[in-house]
Amino acid sequence: MPLPSPIQAALDHQHEMLPQYLKGISNRDLRSGIIPGKWSAHEQVAHLCSYQPVFRERIRRILEEQNPIFEPYRAEKDPEFPGYVALTATELIQRMNRDRDQIREELSVLSENQMERRGNHQDFGSMNLPTWVSFFILHEAHHHFAILKIARMLLRVNPLPGPEAQ
């Protein structure tokens, strides 16, 4: 059973916007904490990338267990997160694309009954798989907005030459 088309479209393409947001910004600048107390653009991308394997594991558990319960994901508690932060933006985007392809492939073969399986989020309650995917996409969109905001701030400090600097 396919996902509803708006959810599928976001799952297929939303992550493809990241290179556009980061265009013309050096890795050094992406790592700079331009907003005190907040993640850098690079850390935001690393977070999105590190969450995809967690999301895949959640899908697996929803398919194999009866109503599994999930705590909110916290990158700071994820032992894998520092390894993602150590990667370059290009490496993160490549890994994100690869992991996204795996998520899409795994979801594309699920039956209607499998799509209706549920998992419980401690804050948001019981959700079927299409709702989990919506949750995943909305979480990602929240970080896309933060990345775009930081990137635009960085470009104001270090403008690109030419028309984009205006």
Short mmCIF file of C-alpha atoms in Angstrom, two decimals, residues 2-120:
data_model
loop_
_atom_site.label_atom_id
_atom_site.label_comp_id
_atom_site.label_asym_id
_atom_site.label_seq_id
_atom_site.Cartn_x
_atom_site.Cartn_y
_atom_site.Cartn_z
CA PRO A 2 1.56 3.28 -0.99
CA LEU A 3 1.74 6.26 1.30
CA PRO A 4 -0.69 9.10 0.57
CA SER A 5 0.82 11.08 -2.31
CA PRO A 6 1.63 14.30 -0.36
CA ILE A 7 3.52 12.28 2.27
CA GLN A 8 5.30 10.28 -0.43
CA ALA A 9 6.29 13.43 -2.32
CA ALA A 10 7.78 14.99 0.82
CA LEU A 11 9.59 11.76 1.69
CA ASP A 12 10.94 11.55 -1.85
CA HIS A 13 12.07 15.14 -2.27
CA GLN A 14 12.15 17.32 0.83
CA HIS A 15 15.73 16.36 1.75
CA GLU A 16 16.88 17.34 -1.75
CA MET A 17 16.58 21.02 -0.78
CA LEU A 18 19.52 20.90 1.65
CA PRO A 19 22.27 21.49 -0.95
CA GLN A 20 20.41 24.58 -2.15
CA TYR A 21 20.26 26.02 1.37
CA LEU A 22 23.97 25.39 1.92
CA LYS A 23 25.17 26.60 -1.49
CA GLY A 24 28.13 28.96 -1.30
CA ILE A 25 28.78 28.47 2.42
CA SER A 26 32.09 26.95 3.49
CA ASN A 27 32.24 23.94 5.80
CA ARG A 28 33.96 26.19 8.35
CA ASP A 29 31.12 28.69 8.27
CA LEU A 30 28.47 25.94 8.38
CA ARG A 31 30.07 24.74 11.61
CA SER A 32 30.09 28.19 13.20
CA GLY A 33 27.55 28.76 15.93
CA ILE A 34 26.06 31.99 14.66
CA ILE A 35 23.10 31.78 17.07
CA PRO A 36 24.39 31.50 20.66
CA GLY A 37 23.19 28.36 22.42
CA LYS A 38 21.77 26.82 19.22
CA TRP A 39 23.11 24.19 16.88
CA SER A 40 25.10 25.31 13.86
CA ALA A 41 23.73 24.59 10.39
CA HIS A 42 26.18 21.69 10.20
CA GLU A 43 24.92 20.21 13.47
CA GLN A 44 21.35 20.56 12.22
CA VAL A 45 22.21 18.58 9.07
CA ALA A 46 24.10 16.01 11.14
CA HIS A 47 21.03 15.62 13.35
CA LEU A 48 18.77 14.99 10.36
CA CYS A 49 21.24 12.49 8.99
CA SER A 50 21.72 10.69 12.32
CA TYR A 51 17.96 10.39 12.86
CA GLN A 52 17.30 8.46 9.64
CA PRO A 53 18.79 5.14 10.89
CA VAL A 54 16.85 5.66 14.14
CA PHE A 55 13.68 6.12 12.12
CA ARG A 56 14.41 2.96 10.11
CA GLU A 57 14.81 1.06 13.38
CA ARG A 58 11.50 2.46 14.61
CA ILE A 59 9.79 1.24 11.44
CA ARG A 60 11.34 -2.20 11.95
CA ARG A 61 10.12 -2.35 15.54
CA ILE A 62 6.62 -1.20 14.59
CA LEU A 63 6.46 -4.02 12.05
CA GLU A 64 7.84 -6.67 14.42
CA GLU A 65 6.49 -5.70 17.85
CA GLN A 66 3.02 -5.06 19.19
CA ASN A 67 2.67 -1.30 19.85
CA PRO A 68 6.29 -0.51 20.75
CA ILE A 69 6.89 2.62 22.83
CA PHE A 70 9.44 5.21 21.71
CA GLU A 71 11.02 7.99 23.69
CA PRO A 72 11.70 11.28 21.91
CA TYR A 73 14.97 11.12 19.98
CA ARG A 74 17.74 13.23 21.52
CA ALA A 75 20.90 13.58 19.42
CA GLU A 76 22.85 14.48 22.56
CA LYS A 77 22.11 10.98 23.91
CA ASP A 78 22.89 9.21 20.61
CA PRO A 79 26.40 7.72 20.70
CA GLU A 80 26.48 7.84 16.88
CA PHE A 81 25.78 11.60 16.66
CA PRO A 82 29.40 12.81 17.16
CA GLY A 83 30.46 10.63 14.22
CA TYR A 84 27.93 12.38 12.02
CA VAL A 85 29.08 15.82 13.21
CA ALA A 86 32.64 14.85 12.21
CA LEU A 87 31.58 14.36 8.57
CA THR A 88 31.60 17.17 5.99
CA ALA A 89 28.33 18.61 4.73
CA THR A 90 28.86 16.82 1.41
CA GLU A 91 29.38 13.49 3.19
CA LEU A 92 26.28 14.07 5.32
CA ILE A 93 24.14 14.81 2.28
CA GLN A 94 25.44 11.72 0.48
CA ARG A 95 24.67 9.57 3.51
CA MET A 96 21.27 11.21 3.89
CA ASN A 97 20.41 10.44 0.26
CA ARG A 98 21.51 6.82 0.65
CA ASP A 99 19.58 6.34 3.89
CA ARG A 100 16.50 8.05 2.46
CA ASP A 101 16.55 5.66 -0.50
CA GLN A 102 16.56 2.75 1.96
CA ILE A 103 13.63 4.19 3.93
CA ARG A 104 11.65 4.71 0.73
CA GLU A 105 12.41 1.20 -0.51
CA GLU A 106 11.45 -0.40 2.80
CA LEU A 107 8.16 1.49 2.97
CA SER A 108 7.28 0.89 -0.69
CA VAL A 109 6.82 -2.87 -0.24
CA LEU A 110 4.56 -2.78 2.81
CA SER A 111 1.03 -4.12 2.70
CA GLU A 112 -2.05 -2.23 3.85
CA ASN A 113 -2.05 -4.25 7.09
CA GLN A 114 1.61 -3.42 7.70
CA MET A 115 0.97 0.28 7.07
CA GLU A 116 -1.73 0.22 9.73
CA ARG A 117 0.60 -1.14 12.40
CA ARG A 118 1.12 1.25 15.26
CA GLY A 119 3.87 2.52 17.48
CA ASN A 120 3.54 4.77 20.52
#
